[in-house]
Amino acid sequence: MWGIIRQSAGNRGLSISKSQFRCLVQGARSYSSASKEMTVRDALNSALDEEMSADPKVFIMGEEVGEYQGAYKITKGLLDKYGPDRVIDTPITEAGFTGIAVGAAYHSLKPVVEFMTFNFSMQAIDHIINSAAKSNYMSAGQISVPIVFRGPNGAAAGVGAQHSQCYAAWFGACPGLKVLAPYSSEDARGLLKAAIRDPDPVVFLENELLYGESFPVSAEVLDSSFCLPIGKAKIEREGKDVTITTFSKMVGFALKAAEILEKEGISAEVINLRSIRPLDRATINSSVRKTNRLVTVEEGFPQHGVGAEICASVVEESFEYLDAPVERIAGADVCMPYAANLERLAVPQIEDIVRAAKRACYRSTSMAATG
Amino acid sequence: MAFSAKIIQPLPLFTTRSDNKNINNLSSPFVGSTYKLRLPTPIISSSRPHFGSASVVAVKSEVIKDSKKPKSDASSNLLITKEEGLEVYEDMILGRAFEDMCAQMYYRGKMFGFVHLYNGQEAVSSGFIKLLKKEDSVVSTYRDHVHALSKGVPASQVMSELFGKTTGCCRGQGGSMHMFSKEHNVLGGFAFIGEGIPVATGAAFTSKYRREVLKEADCDHVTMAFFGDGTCNNGQFFECLNMAALWKLPIIFVVENNLWAIGMSHLRATSDPQIWKKGPAFGMPGVHVDGMDVLKVREVAKEAVGRARRGEGPTLIECETYRFRGHSLADPDELRDPAEKAHYAARDPITSLKKYMVENNLATEAELKAIEKKIDEVIEEAVEFAEESPAPSRSQLLENVFADPKGFGIGPDGKYRCEDPKFTEGTAQV
Ligand SMILES: Cc1ncc(C[n+]2csc(CCOP(=O)(O)OP(=O)(O)O)c2C)c(N)n1
Ligand SMILES: [Mg+2]
């Protein structure tokens, strides 16, 4: 990771990319004082509901989104409320219905395409990349594609190699796509609303294992006008000794690791990326300039991953601030095994984050921590 | 605009007859090659001798039943011999008992993730696969345990795989949705809709290639691809019907139409729900058969296997069947009408075969009981075997990603250096 060329580091400032955010920036404010709790599932469901009610051009299509109420019940109640013309059960033909949705977006409808899981988006990859992501460019801005591709992404439990992988880095590599990965209910609501209102194709990566988790939400988050900026990370926990960047389910792991580290006298700053693309390089780099140490965490594969991109950004922009090699935690470089014991070894665990953070802080680590 | 008109279940029985007028129109100039249709002068090249004529037929099982006398025993009117009947019965009992045990083991936490059971559809697996040779291939979906069993993968190995143990048919790496056995030519459980169809078509392509290019004259292996009604709306299905017919590949496309794709009724998902009709549209026979009747299934399967072995090309067979459980063990199964479930439960393919065998003096109740008892023991042993087998060792995590893993964490001794913390960069010390 040290071999990365310092390309054009000179003219790259730390300023946030100036893409227009269509909603008020609520940024990194914390809502921890909130009294109410909400599951990620309800957060997504309410965001869809509110956006559909606000704009008749918004419709949702996908497998089992209607009568079955969603394979993971994210669209529960929407068929009853908006009817089969706006909550459309499709046959199992990802390539077909994704292309149809893109065509509808060409004509200014606002489709929300649900993939039962993001694994199945592979059958629609042509339309996501070639039709959705490139049309605005190819048509010189004449045809924009306001579409959201959403569904669960990442490692699930016990479902084997084909049903368990993270696509953040895959989609994050494509010009023309915006890629979001919520962690909490606040993220889920604010980012999904932003995605639907955005004029460009947004890949919205949820996590099945988070759907049932509850998070505190403030009155502000519950307001129907609530929206989060695309491209802005959230500092979930402030710290001064080491920066941990991560997204989606791993944010929870990183926060737990930070608690353990605190007991050992290490103060970790946890950055919830929220947006994979655009990537909030400014927040990452200013944190690293403060802590001088970086641990990146993701469930996806190590090579060409989100962590690799973050390493490059920090090497390009904050090289001289680093006091230790960057530590990169990722899923093992293998297909997801089925056997439970191997599966556990294939995805990052809290102990791995703790150990890497200690290594970055030159604390001794025990090699026996992994089971 | 009404995208999702509500359609009342249960599925009305297929009433359309095969449309002979249409088929006659198709049969002579079309002959399995759209190529010829477009060109004024047909290209007859010696490298493509297989572009000969194939009659395009669309038949329903009734038609077959009427037109064919049972071959198994010419002297009687029976549809199956005693030996065949017992073999098929045993296979169906094995499938049923295995899946029931899986449900128990799943609820006890012995297996995990998505587990899709086959109860109710046994006539299809047994009716088709028991006709195959070991060299013939089977390609399945996520609902694959029973296809693997019918093809001869030992129950102990399938159970052990489901337990995630090293003695499983894929050493615990594949799991419920990914059964493979090279030895038995089970080419996979494919978890994505439609994926298995091209792979199966590729296996059939290989048989033809071996025979015609590699000059292995005796290579008459056939491939069966199993998949559901919902899958027939996926493009890969149509793409492969075309290529299989175009190149006259030895494949049988077996649609297990259980009327539902998770919670999506077939009638809500498909513009023309008669799937078998798509065969003739591509220049191959399309057959509809009662998939709850193993004897009928066997008849149409035999014919299709024969056609494939003789190099006469593919067949599409739609088996009307039903799953007696939810889509997977995680499915609440709230959308299917209880009356529909009861209708098909009353047509249990195992009960029907039993009745047929006993009524026609092919087997006594006692003989069939003995088979059931034997299978109970097989299943018990499979569970014990799986239970006692070891979980994969840590080092297995890095194995099998490549056939040639040079450069991927292999130490000087040729073993995986799993202790190398920089290898995966992931769970640091694997
Ligand atoms: C490409 C793809 N999209 C979605 C799914 C999720 N999925 C799994 S099974 C299934 C229904 C399949 O129905 P059918 O083909 O009728 O087979 P059955 O399960 O009834 O045997 C769906 C939609 C998938 N596995 N792959
Ligand atoms: Mg089905």
Tab-separated table of C-alpha atoms and ligand atoms in Angstrom, chain A residues 63-64 92-94 116-117 119-121 123 163, chain B residues 116 121 141-143 190-194 227-232 234 236 256-264 323 327, ligand 1:
chain	number	residue	atom	x	y	z
A	63	GLU	CA	-39.391	-8.923	-6.968
A	64	GLU	CA	-41.873	-9.475	-4.158
A	92	ILE	CA	-37.554	-12.606	-11.918
A	93	THR	CA	-35.800	-10.743	-14.642
A	94	GLU	CA	-33.305	-8.293	-13.224
A	116	MET	CA	-33.949	-8.752	-3.459
A	117	THR	CA	-30.267	-8.709	-2.598
A	119	ASN	CA	-26.035	-10.151	-5.461
A	120	PHE	CA	-28.819	-10.307	-8.018
A	121	SER	CA	-27.901	-6.885	-9.353
A	123	GLN	CA	-27.752	-9.890	-13.668
A	163	HIS	CA	-25.298	-14.763	-1.643
B	116	HIS	CA	-35.099	-24.753	0.303
B	121	GLN	CA	-41.870	-32.375	-6.164
B	141	THR	CA	-30.818	-24.618	-8.403
B	142	TYR	CA	-30.786	-23.694	-4.719
B	143	ARG	CA	-33.460	-26.392	-4.264
B	190	PHE	CA	-26.918	-22.460	-8.652
B	191	ALA	CA	-28.398	-19.922	-6.307
B	192	PHE	CA	-29.211	-17.278	-8.873
B	193	ILE	CA	-32.240	-17.539	-11.036
B	194	GLY	CA	-31.465	-18.745	-14.518
B	227	PHE	CA	-35.442	-24.963	-12.683
B	228	GLY	CA	-38.699	-23.363	-11.647
B	229	ASP	CA	-41.609	-21.565	-13.246
B	230	GLY	CA	-40.374	-18.185	-12.052
B	231	THR	CA	-37.066	-18.824	-13.771
B	232	CYS	CA	-38.809	-19.161	-17.122
B	234	ASN	CA	-35.535	-14.854	-17.120
B	236	GLN	CA	-31.115	-16.857	-19.867
B	256	GLU	CA	-40.635	-27.681	-12.178
B	257	ASN	CA	-43.712	-25.517	-12.317
B	258	ASN	CA	-44.839	-25.456	-8.694
B	259	LEU	CA	-47.041	-22.457	-9.524
B	260	TRP	CA	-45.161	-20.073	-7.268
B	261	ALA	CA	-41.887	-18.187	-7.205
B	262	ILE	CA	-41.592	-17.374	-3.511
B	263	GLY	CA	-44.768	-15.281	-3.114
B	264	MET	CA	-45.259	-14.523	-6.786
B	323	ARG	CA	-44.096	-27.619	-3.092
B	327	HIS	CA	-40.262	-21.377	-0.423
C	1	LIG	C1	-31.212	-13.506	-10.147
C	1	LIG	C2	-31.992	-13.820	-8.945
C	1	LIG	N1	-32.973	-12.992	-8.545
C	1	LIG	C3	-33.677	-13.262	-7.450
C	1	LIG	C4	-33.431	-14.372	-6.714
C	1	LIG	C5	-34.214	-14.646	-5.450
C	1	LIG	N2	-35.035	-15.837	-5.610
C	1	LIG	C6	-34.645	-17.013	-5.117
C	1	LIG	S1	-35.714	-18.219	-5.466
C	1	LIG	C7	-36.762	-17.187	-6.245
C	1	LIG	C8	-38.038	-17.719	-6.822
C	1	LIG	C9	-37.820	-18.747	-7.845
C	1	LIG	O1	-38.996	-19.331	-8.245
C	1	LIG	P1	-39.056	-20.544	-9.249
C	1	LIG	O2	-38.143	-20.324	-10.402
C	1	LIG	O3	-40.456	-20.777	-9.568
C	1	LIG	O4	-38.444	-21.775	-8.437
C	1	LIG	P2	-38.990	-22.440	-7.094
C	1	LIG	O5	-38.333	-21.744	-5.956
C	1	LIG	O6	-40.459	-22.316	-7.085
C	1	LIG	O7	-38.519	-23.855	-7.142
C	1	LIG	C10	-36.248	-15.891	-6.226
C	1	LIG	C11	-36.914	-14.737	-6.806
C	1	LIG	C12	-32.390	-15.210	-7.140
C	1	LIG	N3	-32.047	-16.302	-6.472
C	1	LIG	N4	-31.682	-14.910	-8.240
